[in-house]
Short mmCIF file of C-alpha atoms and ligand atoms in Angstrom, two decimals:
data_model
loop_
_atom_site.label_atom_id
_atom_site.label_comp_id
_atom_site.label_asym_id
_atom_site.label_seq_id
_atom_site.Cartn_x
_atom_site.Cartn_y
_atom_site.Cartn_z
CA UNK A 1 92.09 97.63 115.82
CA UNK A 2 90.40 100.51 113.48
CA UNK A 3 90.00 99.87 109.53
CA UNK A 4 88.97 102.29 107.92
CA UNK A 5 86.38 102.04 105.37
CA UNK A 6 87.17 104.33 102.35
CA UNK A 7 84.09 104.47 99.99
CA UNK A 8 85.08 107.84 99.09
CA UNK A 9 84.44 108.38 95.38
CA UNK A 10 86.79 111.28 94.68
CA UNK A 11 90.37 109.95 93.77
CA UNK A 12 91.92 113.00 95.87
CA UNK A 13 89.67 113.16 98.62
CA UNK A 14 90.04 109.49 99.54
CA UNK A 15 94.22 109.91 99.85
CA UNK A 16 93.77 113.48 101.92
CA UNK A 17 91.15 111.06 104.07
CA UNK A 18 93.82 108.23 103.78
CA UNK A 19 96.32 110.40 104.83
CA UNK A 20 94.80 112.61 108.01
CA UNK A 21 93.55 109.45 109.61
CA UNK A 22 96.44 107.36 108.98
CA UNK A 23 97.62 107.65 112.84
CA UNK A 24 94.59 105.76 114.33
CA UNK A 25 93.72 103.46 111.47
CA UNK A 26 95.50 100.16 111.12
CA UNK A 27 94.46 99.79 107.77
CA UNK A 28 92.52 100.64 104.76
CA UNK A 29 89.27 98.99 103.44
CA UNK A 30 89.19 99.58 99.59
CA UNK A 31 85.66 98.85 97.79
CA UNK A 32 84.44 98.90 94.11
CA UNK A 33 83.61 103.01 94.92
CA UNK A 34 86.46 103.58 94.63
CA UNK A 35 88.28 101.51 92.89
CA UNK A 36 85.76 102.17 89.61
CA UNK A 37 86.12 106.05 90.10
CA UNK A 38 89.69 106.23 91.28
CA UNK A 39 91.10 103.12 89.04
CA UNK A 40 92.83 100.44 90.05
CA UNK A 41 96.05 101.74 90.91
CA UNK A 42 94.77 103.57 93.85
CA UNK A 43 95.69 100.57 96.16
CA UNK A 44 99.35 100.87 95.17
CA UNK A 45 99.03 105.07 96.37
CA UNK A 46 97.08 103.73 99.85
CA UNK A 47 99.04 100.65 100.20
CA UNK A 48 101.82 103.26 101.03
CA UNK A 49 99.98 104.92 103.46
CA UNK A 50 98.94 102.38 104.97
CA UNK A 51 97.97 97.99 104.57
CA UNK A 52 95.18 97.52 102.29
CA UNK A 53 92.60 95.32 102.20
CA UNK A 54 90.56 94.27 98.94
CA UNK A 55 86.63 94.42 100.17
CA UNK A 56 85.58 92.88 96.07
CA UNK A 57 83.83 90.19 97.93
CA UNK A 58 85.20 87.80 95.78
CA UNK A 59 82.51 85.43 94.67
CA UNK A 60 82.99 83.40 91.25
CA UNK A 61 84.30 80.28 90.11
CA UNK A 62 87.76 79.18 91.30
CA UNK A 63 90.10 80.14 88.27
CA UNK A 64 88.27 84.18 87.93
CA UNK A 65 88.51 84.31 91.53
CA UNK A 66 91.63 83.43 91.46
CA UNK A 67 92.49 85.99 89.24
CA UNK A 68 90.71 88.72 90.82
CA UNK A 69 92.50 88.15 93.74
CA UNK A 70 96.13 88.39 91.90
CA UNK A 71 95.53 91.39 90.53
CA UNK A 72 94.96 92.99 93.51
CA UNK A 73 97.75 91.33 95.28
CA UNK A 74 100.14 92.67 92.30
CA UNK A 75 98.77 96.14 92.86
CA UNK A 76 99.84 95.67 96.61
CA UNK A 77 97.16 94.87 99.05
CA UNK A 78 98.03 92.83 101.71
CA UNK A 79 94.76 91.37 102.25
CA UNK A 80 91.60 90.25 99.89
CA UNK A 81 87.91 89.80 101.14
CA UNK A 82 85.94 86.71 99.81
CA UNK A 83 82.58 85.66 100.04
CA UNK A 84 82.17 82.08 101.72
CA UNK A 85 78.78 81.36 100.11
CA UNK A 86 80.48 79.99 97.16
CA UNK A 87 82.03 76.81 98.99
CA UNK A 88 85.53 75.11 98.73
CA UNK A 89 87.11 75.51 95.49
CA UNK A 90 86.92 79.03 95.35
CA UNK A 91 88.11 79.68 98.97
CA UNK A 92 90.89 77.02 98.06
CA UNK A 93 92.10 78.73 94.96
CA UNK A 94 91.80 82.54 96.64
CA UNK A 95 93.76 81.45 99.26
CA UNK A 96 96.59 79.56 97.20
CA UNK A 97 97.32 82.82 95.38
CA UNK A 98 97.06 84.57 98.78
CA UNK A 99 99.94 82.56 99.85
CA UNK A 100 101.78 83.24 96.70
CA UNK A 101 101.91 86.82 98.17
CA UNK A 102 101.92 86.31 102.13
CA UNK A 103 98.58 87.87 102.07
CA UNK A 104 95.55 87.54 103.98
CA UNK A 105 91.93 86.12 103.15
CA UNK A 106 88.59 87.38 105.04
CA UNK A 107 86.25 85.78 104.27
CA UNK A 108 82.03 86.99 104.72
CA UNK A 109 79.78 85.03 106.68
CA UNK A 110 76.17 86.98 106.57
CA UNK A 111 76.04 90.70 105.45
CA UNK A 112 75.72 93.26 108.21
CA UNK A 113 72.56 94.14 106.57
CA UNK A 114 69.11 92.86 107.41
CA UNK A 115 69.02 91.34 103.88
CA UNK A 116 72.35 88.98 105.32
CA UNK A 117 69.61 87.18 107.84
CA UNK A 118 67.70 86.00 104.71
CA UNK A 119 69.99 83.43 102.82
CA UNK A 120 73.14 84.15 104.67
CA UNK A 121 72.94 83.69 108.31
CA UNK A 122 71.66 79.97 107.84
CA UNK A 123 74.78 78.65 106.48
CA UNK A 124 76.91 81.42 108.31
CA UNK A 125 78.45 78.76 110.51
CA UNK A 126 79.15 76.43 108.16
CA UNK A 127 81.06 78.84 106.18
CA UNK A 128 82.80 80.19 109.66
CA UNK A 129 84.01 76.47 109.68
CA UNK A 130 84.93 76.07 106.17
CA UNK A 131 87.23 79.17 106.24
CA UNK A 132 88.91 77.82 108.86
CA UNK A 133 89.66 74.32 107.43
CA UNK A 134 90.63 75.60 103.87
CA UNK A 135 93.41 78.03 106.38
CA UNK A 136 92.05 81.69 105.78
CA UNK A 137 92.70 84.28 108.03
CA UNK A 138 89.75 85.66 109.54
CA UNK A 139 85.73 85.85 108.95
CA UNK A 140 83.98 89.28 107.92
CA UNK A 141 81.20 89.36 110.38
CA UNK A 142 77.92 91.89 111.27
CA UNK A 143 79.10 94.36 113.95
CA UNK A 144 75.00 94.98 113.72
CA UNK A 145 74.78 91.41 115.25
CA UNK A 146 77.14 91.12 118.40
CA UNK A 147 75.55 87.13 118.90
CA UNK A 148 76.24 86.45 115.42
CA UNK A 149 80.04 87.10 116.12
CA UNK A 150 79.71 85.45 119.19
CA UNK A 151 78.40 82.22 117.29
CA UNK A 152 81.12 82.42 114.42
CA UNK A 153 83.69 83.02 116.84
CA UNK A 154 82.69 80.00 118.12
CA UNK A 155 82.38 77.77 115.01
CA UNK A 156 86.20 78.70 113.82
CA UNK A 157 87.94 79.66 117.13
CA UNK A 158 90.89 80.36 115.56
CA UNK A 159 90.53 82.69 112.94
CA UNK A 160 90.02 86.91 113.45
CA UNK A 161 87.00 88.70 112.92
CA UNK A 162 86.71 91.98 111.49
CA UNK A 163 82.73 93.53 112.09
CA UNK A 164 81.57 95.65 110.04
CA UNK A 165 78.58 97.27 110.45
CA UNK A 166 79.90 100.12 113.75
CA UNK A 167 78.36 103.89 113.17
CA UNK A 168 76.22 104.43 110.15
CA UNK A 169 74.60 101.15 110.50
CA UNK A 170 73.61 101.35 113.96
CA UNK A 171 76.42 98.58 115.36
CA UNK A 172 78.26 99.83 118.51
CA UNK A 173 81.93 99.34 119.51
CA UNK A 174 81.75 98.01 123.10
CA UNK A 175 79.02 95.30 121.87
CA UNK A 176 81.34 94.40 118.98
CA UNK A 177 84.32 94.02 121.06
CA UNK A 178 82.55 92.62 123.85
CA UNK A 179 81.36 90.07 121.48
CA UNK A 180 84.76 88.98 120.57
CA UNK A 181 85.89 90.42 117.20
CA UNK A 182 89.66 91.70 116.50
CA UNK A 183 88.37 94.74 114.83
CA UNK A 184 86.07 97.18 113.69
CA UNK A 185 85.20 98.33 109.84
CA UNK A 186 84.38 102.06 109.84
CA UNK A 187 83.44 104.07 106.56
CA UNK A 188 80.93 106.78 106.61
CA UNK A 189 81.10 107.37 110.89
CA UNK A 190 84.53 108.63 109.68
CA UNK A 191 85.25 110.48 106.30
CA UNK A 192 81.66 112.01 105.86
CA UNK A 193 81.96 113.75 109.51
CA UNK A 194 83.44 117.23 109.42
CA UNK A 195 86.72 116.22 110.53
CA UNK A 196 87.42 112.72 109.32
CA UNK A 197 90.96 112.82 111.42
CA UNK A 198 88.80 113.44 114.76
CA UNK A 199 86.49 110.87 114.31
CA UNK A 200 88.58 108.26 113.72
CA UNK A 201 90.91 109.28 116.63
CA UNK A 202 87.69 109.20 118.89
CA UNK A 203 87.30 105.59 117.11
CA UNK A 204 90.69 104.63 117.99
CA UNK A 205 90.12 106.06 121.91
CA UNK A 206 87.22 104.54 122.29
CA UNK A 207 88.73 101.35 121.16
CA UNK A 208 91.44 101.29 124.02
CA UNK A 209 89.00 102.01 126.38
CA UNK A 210 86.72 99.23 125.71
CA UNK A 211 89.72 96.84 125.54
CA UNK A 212 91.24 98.17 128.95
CA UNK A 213 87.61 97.57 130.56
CA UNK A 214 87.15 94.07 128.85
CA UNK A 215 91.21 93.28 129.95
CA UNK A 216 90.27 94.25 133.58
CA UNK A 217 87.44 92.09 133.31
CA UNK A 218 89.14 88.69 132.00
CA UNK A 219 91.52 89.36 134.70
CA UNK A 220 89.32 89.80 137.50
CA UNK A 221 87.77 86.32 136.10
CA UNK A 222 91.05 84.57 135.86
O1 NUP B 1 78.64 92.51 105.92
C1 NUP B 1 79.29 93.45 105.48
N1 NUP B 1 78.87 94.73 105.74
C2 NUP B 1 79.57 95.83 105.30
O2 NUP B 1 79.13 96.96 105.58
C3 NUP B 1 80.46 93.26 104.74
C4 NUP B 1 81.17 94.38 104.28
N2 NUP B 1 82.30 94.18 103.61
N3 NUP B 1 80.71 95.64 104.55
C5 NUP B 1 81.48 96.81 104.06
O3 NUP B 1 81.96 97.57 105.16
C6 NUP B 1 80.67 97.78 103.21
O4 NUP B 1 80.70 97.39 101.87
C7 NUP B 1 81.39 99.09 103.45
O5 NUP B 1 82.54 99.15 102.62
C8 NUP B 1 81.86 98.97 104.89
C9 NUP B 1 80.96 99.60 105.92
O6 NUP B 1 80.88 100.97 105.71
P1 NUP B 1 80.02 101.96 106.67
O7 NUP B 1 78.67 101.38 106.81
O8 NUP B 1 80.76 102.06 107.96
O9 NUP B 1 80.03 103.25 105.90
#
């Protein structure tokens, strides 16, 4: 699965982006960029293109979390991204209004950036775990770190894991998938190249290919 990362800061740019990729992407990654340029309401304009996912990496105290998220959720994402750093209550309270709306909760384990080894990646598993038990969806992890989705994969087996982190940051897309995760996050690999539609089909081919080889594989195995 593609996601598209749009941290485009032009209001019309982002929906002709939006719009020319919409084929291979299976959903939109919206981030303060845009959001502060564009305004709020541009979720409700992607969310008809295509399911969008709040990246505000939620991380306050339970009742403005809370809020945060239902704002969002009112404006039509299907999806909100939390940070797990901030422990229980907040994860508790994001995901009760997430119910409220049948939507989704990601929540980050380390940052895909070197700075995410520093603080984050010590308690990364702990916060894998607690996402699980408090009934999220799925973990944000570093497509720049294939083990470190291995090892959160492991810690919550049954949540998804999106990864971040493929292109501009160096991560690649067989490691990623190889590794385990359920997607890849791509921003800047797709709408700053000369033809944004292009690159995220290649994205999306590549994608197949690396799950038909890793298919082949398991059954070979089994
Ligand atoms: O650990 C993370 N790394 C990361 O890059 C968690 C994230 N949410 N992101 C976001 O993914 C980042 O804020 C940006 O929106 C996107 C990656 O974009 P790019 O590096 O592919 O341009």
């Amino acid at each position: 699965m593609l996601i598209l990362a749009l941290d485009v800061v032009d209001h019309e740019r982002a929906l002709k982006v939006a719009k020319d990729t919409a084929e291979f992407v299976s959903a939109i990654k919206v981030n303060y960029p845009l959001v502060l340029t564009a305004g709020v309401d541009v979720i409700s304009e992607l969310s008809e293109i295509r399911p969008v996912i709040a990246d505000f990496k939620i991380a306050d105290i339970p009742y403005t979390s809370g809020l945060i998220a239902k704002i969002v959720f009112e404006k039509g994402v299907r999806a909100v991204i939390a940070h797990g750093f901030v422990g229980r209550d907040t994860l508790q309270e994001v995901r009760r209004v997430a119910s409220d709306y049948d939507g989704e909760v990601y929540v980050v384990t380390e940052l895909s950036s070197t700075g995410g080894k520093e603080f984050m990646s010590e308690h990364a598993l702990e916060i894998a775990k607690l996402a699980e038990s408090v009934g999220c969806d799925g973990l944000i992890a570093p497509a720049t770190r294939p083990d470190r989705i291995r090892a959160v994969k492991s810690a919550a087996p049954s949540l998804k894991v999106l990864c971040p982190g493929v292109g501009a940051q160096g991560g690649s897309v067989e490691d990623v998938m190889k590794a385990g995760a359920d997607a890849i996050i791509v921003g800047r690999a797709i709408y700053n190249s000369p033809d944004p539609r292009e690159s995220a089909r290649r994205y999306f081919e590549e994608l197949r290919s690396v799950r038909e080889k890793i298919d082949r594989k398991d059954g070979k195995a089994n």
